[in-house]
PDB file of N, CA and C in Angstrom:
ATOM      1  N   UNK A   1       6.968 -20.069  16.696  1.00 80.00           N
ATOM      2  CA  UNK A   1       7.558 -19.068  17.564  1.00 80.00           C
ATOM      3  C   UNK A   1       6.452 -18.222  18.174  1.00 80.00           C
ATOM      4  N   UNK A   2       6.512 -18.050  19.468  1.00 89.00           N
ATOM      5  CA  UNK A   2       5.540 -17.238  20.175  1.00 89.00           C
ATOM      6  C   UNK A   2       6.257 -16.100  20.883  1.00 89.00           C
ATOM      7  N   UNK A   3       5.668 -14.928  20.809  1.00 87.00           N
ATOM      8  CA  UNK A   3       6.221 -13.748  21.475  1.00 87.00           C
ATOM      9  C   UNK A   3       5.398 -13.490  22.718  1.00 87.00           C
ATOM     10  N   UNK A   4       6.070 -13.092  23.777  1.00 89.00           N
ATOM     11  CA  UNK A   4       5.412 -12.794  25.042  1.00 89.00           C
ATOM     12  C   UNK A   4       4.322 -11.737  24.824  1.00 89.00           C
ATOM     13  N   UNK A   5       3.113 -11.964  25.345  1.00 87.00           N
ATOM     14  CA  UNK A   5       2.009 -11.018  25.162  1.00 87.00           C
ATOM     15  C   UNK A   5       2.294  -9.606  25.676  1.00 87.00           C
ATOM     16  N   UNK A   6       3.240  -9.454  26.589  1.00 88.00           N
ATOM     17  CA  UNK A   6       3.527  -8.101  27.097  1.00 88.00           C
ATOM     18  C   UNK A   6       4.124  -7.211  26.006  1.00 88.00           C
ATOM     19  N   UNK A   7       4.604  -7.822  24.903  1.00 86.00           N
ATOM     20  CA  UNK A   7       5.154  -7.055  23.786  1.00 86.00           C
ATOM     21  C   UNK A   7       4.122  -6.801  22.688  1.00 86.00           C
ATOM     22  N   UNK A   8       2.886  -7.138  22.927  1.00 84.00           N
ATOM     23  CA  UNK A   8       1.842  -6.994  21.906  1.00 84.00           C
ATOM     24  C   UNK A   8       1.662  -5.536  21.482  1.00 84.00           C
ATOM     25  N   UNK A   9       1.643  -4.613  22.424  1.00 80.00           N
ATOM     26  CA  UNK A   9       1.458  -3.192  22.097  1.00 80.00           C
ATOM     27  C   UNK A   9       2.572  -2.645  21.226  1.00 80.00           C
ATOM     28  N   UNK A  10       3.835  -2.772  21.661  1.00 82.00           N
ATOM     29  CA  UNK A  10       4.926  -2.278  20.803  1.00 82.00           C
ATOM     30  C   UNK A  10       5.010  -2.988  19.451  1.00 82.00           C
ATOM     31  N   UNK A  11       4.709  -4.290  19.423  1.00 86.00           N
ATOM     32  CA  UNK A  11       4.740  -5.016  18.167  1.00 86.00           C
ATOM     33  C   UNK A  11       3.640  -4.527  17.226  1.00 86.00           C
ATOM     34  N   UNK A  12       2.483  -4.259  17.772  1.00 84.00           N
ATOM     35  CA  UNK A  12       1.384  -3.707  16.975  1.00 84.00           C
ATOM     36  C   UNK A  12       1.787  -2.353  16.403  1.00 84.00           C
ATOM     37  N   UNK A  13       2.378  -1.498  17.236  1.00 83.00           N
ATOM     38  CA  UNK A  13       2.840  -0.197  16.764  1.00 83.00           C
ATOM     39  C   UNK A  13       3.895  -0.317  15.682  1.00 83.00           C
ATOM     40  N   UNK A  14       4.798  -1.276  15.822  1.00 87.00           N
ATOM     41  CA  UNK A  14       5.850  -1.495  14.833  1.00 87.00           C
ATOM     42  C   UNK A  14       5.246  -1.893  13.488  1.00 87.00           C
ATOM     43  N   UNK A  15       4.340  -2.857  13.509  1.00 89.00           N
ATOM     44  CA  UNK A  15       3.742  -3.348  12.269  1.00 89.00           C
ATOM     45  C   UNK A  15       2.897  -2.266  11.603  1.00 89.00           C
ATOM     46  N   UNK A  16       2.109  -1.555  12.394  1.00 88.00           N
ATOM     47  CA  UNK A  16       1.265  -0.493  11.836  1.00 88.00           C
ATOM     48  C   UNK A  16       2.116   0.630  11.265  1.00 88.00           C
ATOM     49  N   UNK A  17       3.148   1.059  12.001  1.00 89.00           N
ATOM     50  CA  UNK A  17       3.974   2.160  11.503  1.00 89.00           C
ATOM     51  C   UNK A  17       4.777   1.751  10.271  1.00 89.00           C
ATOM     52  N   UNK A  18       5.211   0.501  10.190  1.00 91.00           N
ATOM     53  CA  UNK A  18       5.887   0.018   8.976  1.00 91.00           C
ATOM     54  C   UNK A  18       4.956   0.113   7.772  1.00 91.00           C
ATOM     55  N   UNK A  19       3.754  -0.429   7.915  1.00 91.00           N
ATOM     56  CA  UNK A  19       2.799  -0.436   6.808  1.00 91.00           C
ATOM     57  C   UNK A  19       2.326   0.945   6.416  1.00 91.00           C
ATOM     58  N   UNK A  20       1.959   1.747   7.389  1.00 90.00           N
ATOM     59  CA  UNK A  20       1.438   3.072   7.077  1.00 90.00           C
ATOM     60  C   UNK A  20       2.504   3.975   6.472  1.00 90.00           C
ATOM     61  N   UNK A  21       3.715   3.952   7.030  1.00 92.00           N
ATOM     62  CA  UNK A  21       4.770   4.801   6.470  1.00 92.00           C
ATOM     63  C   UNK A  21       5.131   4.354   5.057  1.00 92.00           C
ATOM     64  N   UNK A  22       5.076   3.050   4.790  1.00 93.00           N
ATOM     65  CA  UNK A  22       5.371   2.521   3.461  1.00 93.00           C
ATOM     66  C   UNK A  22       4.361   3.036   2.439  1.00 93.00           C
ATOM     67  N   UNK A  23       3.084   2.899   2.751  1.00 94.00           N
ATOM     68  CA  UNK A  23       2.028   3.319   1.829  1.00 94.00           C
ATOM     69  C   UNK A  23       1.994   4.843   1.690  1.00 94.00           C
ATOM     70  N   UNK A  24       2.057   5.548   2.800  1.00 93.00           N
ATOM     71  CA  UNK A  24       1.956   7.008   2.748  1.00 93.00           C
ATOM     72  C   UNK A  24       3.141   7.629   2.018  1.00 93.00           C
ATOM     73  N   UNK A  25       4.347   7.101   2.229  1.00 94.00           N
ATOM     74  CA  UNK A  25       5.497   7.653   1.522  1.00 94.00           C
ATOM     75  C   UNK A  25       5.378   7.403   0.019  1.00 94.00           C
ATOM     76  N   UNK A  26       4.854   6.246  -0.386  1.00 95.00           N
ATOM     77  CA  UNK A  26       4.632   5.964  -1.808  1.00 95.00           C
ATOM     78  C   UNK A  26       3.679   6.986  -2.415  1.00 95.00           C
ATOM     79  N   UNK A  27       2.566   7.220  -1.736  1.00 95.00           N
ATOM     80  CA  UNK A  27       1.565   8.155  -2.258  1.00 95.00           C
ATOM     81  C   UNK A  27       2.139   9.567  -2.336  1.00 95.00           C
ATOM     82  N   UNK A  28       2.814  10.016  -1.279  1.00 94.00           N
ATOM     83  CA  UNK A  28       3.345  11.382  -1.269  1.00 94.00           C
ATOM     84  C   UNK A  28       4.441  11.585  -2.316  1.00 94.00           C
ATOM     85  N   UNK A  29       5.339  10.634  -2.436  1.00 94.00           N
ATOM     86  CA  UNK A  29       6.405  10.757  -3.437  1.00 94.00           C
ATOM     87  C   UNK A  29       5.825  10.705  -4.846  1.00 94.00           C
ATOM     88  N   UNK A  30       4.890   9.799  -5.097  1.00 94.00           N
ATOM     89  CA  UNK A  30       4.324   9.713  -6.446  1.00 94.00           C
ATOM     90  C   UNK A  30       3.532  10.977  -6.794  1.00 94.00           C
ATOM     91  N   UNK A  31       2.876  11.573  -5.818  1.00 95.00           N
ATOM     92  CA  UNK A  31       2.130  12.809  -6.080  1.00 95.00           C
ATOM     93  C   UNK A  31       3.065  14.005  -6.295  1.00 95.00           C
ATOM     94  N   UNK A  32       4.113  14.087  -5.516  1.00 93.00           N
ATOM     95  CA  UNK A  32       4.966  15.272  -5.557  1.00 93.00           C
ATOM     96  C   UNK A  32       6.112  15.188  -6.557  1.00 93.00           C
ATOM     97  N   UNK A  33       6.611  14.006  -6.828  1.00 91.00           N
ATOM     98  CA  UNK A  33       7.765  13.844  -7.716  1.00 91.00           C
ATOM     99  C   UNK A  33       7.364  13.164  -9.014  1.00 91.00           C
ATOM    100  N   UNK A  34       6.430  12.247  -8.942  1.00 93.00           N
ATOM    101  CA  UNK A  34       6.058  11.459 -10.109  1.00 93.00           C
ATOM    102  C   UNK A  34       6.965  10.247 -10.238  1.00 93.00           C
ATOM    103  N   UNK A  35       6.689   9.434 -11.223  1.00 95.00           N
ATOM    104  CA  UNK A  35       7.444   8.199 -11.414  1.00 95.00           C
ATOM    105  C   UNK A  35       8.672   8.481 -12.290  1.00 95.00           C
ATOM    106  N   UNK A  36       9.687   9.044 -11.657  1.00 93.00           N
ATOM    107  CA  UNK A  36      10.933   9.381 -12.333  1.00 93.00           C
ATOM    108  C   UNK A  36      11.891   8.199 -12.298  1.00 93.00           C
ATOM    109  N   UNK A  37      13.050   8.399 -12.920  1.00 94.00           N
ATOM    110  CA  UNK A  37      14.059   7.335 -12.977  1.00 94.00           C
ATOM    111  C   UNK A  37      14.561   6.956 -11.585  1.00 94.00           C
ATOM    112  N   UNK A  38      14.619   7.903 -10.676  1.00 93.00           N
ATOM    113  CA  UNK A  38      15.115   7.613  -9.319  1.00 93.00           C
ATOM    114  C   UNK A  38      13.976   7.529  -8.301  1.00 93.00           C
ATOM    115  N   UNK A  39      12.790   7.166  -8.778  1.00 95.00           N
ATOM    116  CA  UNK A  39      11.621   7.078  -7.902  1.00 95.00           C
ATOM    117  C   UNK A  39      11.841   6.130  -6.725  1.00 95.00           C
ATOM    118  N   UNK A  40      12.359   4.941  -7.004  1.00 95.00           N
ATOM    119  CA  UNK A  40      12.540   3.948  -5.947  1.00 95.00           C
ATOM    120  C   UNK A  40      13.483   4.460  -4.861  1.00 95.00           C
ATOM    121  N   UNK A  41      14.556   5.102  -5.252  1.00 95.00           N
ATOM    122  CA  UNK A  41      15.505   5.654  -4.288  1.00 95.00           C
ATOM    123  C   UNK A  41      14.848   6.727  -3.421  1.00 95.00           C
ATOM    124  N   UNK A  42      14.116   7.638  -4.066  1.00 94.00           N
ATOM    125  CA  UNK A  42      13.428   8.698  -3.315  1.00 94.00           C
ATOM    126  C   UNK A  42      12.361   8.111  -2.384  1.00 94.00           C
ATOM    127  N   UNK A  43      11.647   7.103  -2.881  1.00 95.00           N
ATOM    128  CA  UNK A  43      10.605   6.476  -2.075  1.00 95.00           C
ATOM    129  C   UNK A  43      11.198   5.798  -0.844  1.00 95.00           C
ATOM    130  N   UNK A  44      12.266   5.031  -1.007  1.00 95.00           N
ATOM    131  CA  UNK A  44      12.876   4.339   0.128  1.00 95.00           C
ATOM    132  C   UNK A  44      13.448   5.329   1.143  1.00 95.00           C
ATOM    133  N   UNK A  45      13.985   6.434   0.658  1.00 94.00           N
ATOM    134  CA  UNK A  45      14.496   7.468   1.562  1.00 94.00           C
ATOM    135  C   UNK A  45      13.342   8.093   2.358  1.00 94.00           C
ATOM    136  N   UNK A  46      12.252   8.407   1.664  1.00 94.00           N
ATOM    137  CA  UNK A  46      11.083   8.985   2.336  1.00 94.00           C
ATOM    138  C   UNK A  46      10.455   7.978   3.294  1.00 94.00           C
ATOM    139  N   UNK A  47      10.414   6.713   2.893  1.00 94.00           N
ATOM    140  CA  UNK A  47       9.843   5.694   3.771  1.00 94.00           C
ATOM    141  C   UNK A  47      10.658   5.548   5.052  1.00 94.00           C
ATOM    142  N   UNK A  48      11.981   5.523   4.923  1.00 94.00           N
ATOM    143  CA  UNK A  48      12.837   5.397   6.104  1.00 94.00           C
ATOM    144  C   UNK A  48      12.631   6.574   7.049  1.00 94.00           C
ATOM    145  N   UNK A  49      12.572   7.772   6.503  1.00 93.00           N
ATOM    146  CA  UNK A  49      12.349   8.958   7.338  1.00 93.00           C
ATOM    147  C   UNK A  49      10.970   8.896   7.997  1.00 93.00           C
ATOM    148  N   UNK A  50       9.970   8.500   7.222  1.00 91.00           N
ATOM    149  CA  UNK A  50       8.616   8.396   7.768  1.00 91.00           C
ATOM    150  C   UNK A  50       8.516   7.361   8.874  1.00 91.00           C
ATOM    151  N   UNK A  51       9.192   6.234   8.699  1.00 92.00           N
ATOM    152  CA  UNK A  51       9.168   5.193   9.722  1.00 92.00           C
ATOM    153  C   UNK A  51       9.885   5.650  10.987  1.00 92.00           C
ATOM    154  N   UNK A  52      11.004   6.339  10.837  1.00 93.00           N
ATOM    155  CA  UNK A  52      11.754   6.819  12.002  1.00 93.00           C
ATOM    156  C   UNK A  52      10.939   7.800  12.835  1.00 93.00           C
ATOM    157  N   UNK A  53      10.028   8.510  12.203  1.00 92.00           N
ATOM    158  CA  UNK A  53       9.123   9.406  12.929  1.00 92.00           C
ATOM    159  C   UNK A  53       7.861   8.650  13.354  1.00 92.00           C
ATOM    160  N   UNK A  54       7.353   7.792  12.481  1.00 88.00           N
ATOM    161  CA  UNK A  54       6.079   7.112  12.724  1.00 88.00           C
ATOM    162  C   UNK A  54       6.098   6.124  13.872  1.00 88.00           C
ATOM    163  N   UNK A  55       7.169   5.374  14.027  1.00 89.00           N
ATOM    164  CA  UNK A  55       7.189   4.376  15.097  1.00 89.00           C
ATOM    165  C   UNK A  55       7.187   5.015  16.480  1.00 89.00           C
ATOM    166  N   UNK A  56       8.053   5.983  16.767  1.00 90.00           N
ATOM    167  CA  UNK A  56       7.964   6.630  18.084  1.00 90.00           C
ATOM    168  C   UNK A  56       6.631   7.362  18.294  1.00 90.00           C
ATOM    169  N   UNK A  57       6.110   7.952  17.208  1.00 90.00           N
ATOM    170  CA  UNK A  57       4.822   8.643  17.327  1.00 90.00           C
ATOM    171  C   UNK A  57       3.720   7.651  17.671  1.00 90.00           C
ATOM    172  N   UNK A  58       3.753   6.459  17.078  1.00 86.00           N
ATOM    173  CA  UNK A  58       2.732   5.463  17.404  1.00 86.00           C
ATOM    174  C   UNK A  58       2.863   5.007  18.856  1.00 86.00           C
ATOM    175  N   UNK A  59       4.092   4.970  19.363  1.00 85.00           N
ATOM    176  CA  UNK A  59       4.290   4.583  20.769  1.00 85.00           C
ATOM    177  C   UNK A  59       3.662   5.600  21.709  1.00 85.00           C
ATOM    178  N   UNK A  60       3.567   6.842  21.273  1.00 89.00           N
ATOM    179  CA  UNK A  60       2.949   7.902  22.088  1.00 89.00           C
ATOM    180  C   UNK A  60       1.444   7.925  21.877  1.00 89.00           C
ATOM    181  N   UNK A  61       0.997   7.901  20.620  1.00 87.00           N
ATOM    182  CA  UNK A  61      -0.407   8.142  20.320  1.00 87.00           C
ATOM    183  C   UNK A  61      -1.323   6.932  20.462  1.00 87.00           C
ATOM    184  N   UNK A  62      -0.829   5.736  20.251  1.00 84.00           N
ATOM    185  CA  UNK A  62      -1.696   4.554  20.370  1.00 84.00           C
ATOM    186  C   UNK A  62      -2.253   4.399  21.785  1.00 84.00           C
ATOM    187  N   UNK A  63      -1.437   4.494  22.845  1.00 86.00           N
ATOM    188  CA  UNK A  63      -2.021   4.382  24.193  1.00 86.00           C
ATOM    189  C   UNK A  63      -3.021   5.495  24.513  1.00 86.00           C
ATOM    190  N   UNK A  64      -2.756   6.697  24.015  1.00 89.00           N
ATOM    191  CA  UNK A  64      -3.688   7.815  24.236  1.00 89.00           C
ATOM    192  C   UNK A  64      -5.005   7.532  23.512  1.00 89.00           C
ATOM    193  N   UNK A  65      -4.915   7.116  22.256  1.00 87.00           N
ATOM    194  CA  UNK A  65      -6.127   6.810  21.489  1.00 87.00           C
ATOM    195  C   UNK A  65      -6.898   5.668  22.133  1.00 87.00           C
ATOM    196  N   UNK A  66      -6.184   4.634  22.583  1.00 85.00           N
ATOM    197  CA  UNK A  66      -6.828   3.486  23.224  1.00 85.00           C
ATOM    198  C   UNK A  66      -7.596   3.937  24.466  1.00 85.00           C
ATOM    199  N   UNK A  67      -6.982   4.803  25.252  1.00 88.00           N
ATOM    200  CA  UNK A  67      -7.617   5.295  26.480  1.00 88.00           C
ATOM    201  C   UNK A  67      -8.931   6.015  26.162  1.00 88.00           C
ATOM    202  N   UNK A  68      -8.905   6.895  25.155  1.00 90.00           N
ATOM    203  CA  UNK A  68     -10.111   7.651  24.811  1.00 90.00           C
ATOM    204  C   UNK A  68     -11.172   6.777  24.143  1.00 90.00           C
ATOM    205  N   UNK A  69     -10.750   5.820  23.328  1.00 89.00           N
ATOM    206  CA  UNK A  69     -11.715   4.917  22.706  1.00 89.00           C
ATOM    207  C   UNK A  69     -12.428   4.095  23.771  1.00 89.00           C
ATOM    208  N   UNK A  70     -11.656   3.572  24.733  1.00 88.00           N
ATOM    209  CA  UNK A  70     -12.284   2.795  25.799  1.00 88.00           C
ATOM    210  C   UNK A  70     -13.194   3.665  26.663  1.00 88.00           C
ATOM    211  N   UNK A  71     -12.797   4.918  26.874  1.00 89.00           N
ATOM    212  CA  UNK A  71     -13.640   5.822  27.656  1.00 89.00           C
ATOM    213  C   UNK A  71     -14.935   6.139  26.902  1.00 89.00           C
ATOM    214  N   UNK A  72     -14.848   6.370  25.605  1.00 91.00           N
ATOM    215  CA  UNK A  72     -16.023   6.699  24.805  1.00 91.00           C
ATOM    216  C   UNK A  72     -16.955   5.509  24.615  1.00 91.00           C
ATOM    217  N   UNK A  73     -16.388   4.317  24.525  1.00 92.00           N
ATOM    218  CA  UNK A  73     -17.210   3.139  24.256  1.00 92.00           C
ATOM    219  C   UNK A  73     -17.607   2.377  25.520  1.00 92.00           C
ATOM    220  N   UNK A  74     -16.961   2.679  26.614  1.00 85.00           N
ATOM    221  CA  UNK A  74     -17.253   1.973  27.849  1.00 85.00           C
ATOM    222  C   UNK A  74     -16.607   0.587  27.915  1.00 85.00           C
ATOM    223  N   UNK A  75     -15.731   0.296  26.972  1.00 80.00           N
ATOM    224  CA  UNK A  75     -15.068  -1.016  26.951  1.00 80.00           C
ATOM    225  C   UNK A  75     -13.991  -1.076  28.018  1.00 80.00           C
ATOM    226  N   UNK A  76     -13.656  -2.258  28.426  1.00 71.00           N
ATOM    227  CA  UNK A  76     -12.590  -2.480  29.416  1.00 71.00           C
ATOM    228  C   UNK A  76     -11.242  -2.589  28.704  1.00 71.00           C
ATOM    229  N   UNK A  77     -10.209  -2.195  29.364  1.00 62.00           N
ATOM    230  CA  UNK A  77      -8.866  -2.307  28.785  1.00 62.00           C
ATOM    231  C   UNK A  77      -8.353  -3.696  28.934  1.00 62.00           C
TER     232      UNK A  77
END
């Protein structure tokens, strides 16, 4: 299965925001709540909330970051 290259940016943002929100929510919940009996439930709730914020945020910030990185490095887009 091949996905059209025009979707590469949003797909990259989706994958990155899934992974980052998953890891960050685990770390934050384990630090703030600890490994309690309902840890998994709290973690999944925090992960879902983090992803719902993280994916739209990545759609905004990734193009901005890309623009500045290319400007600073002189690379072509």
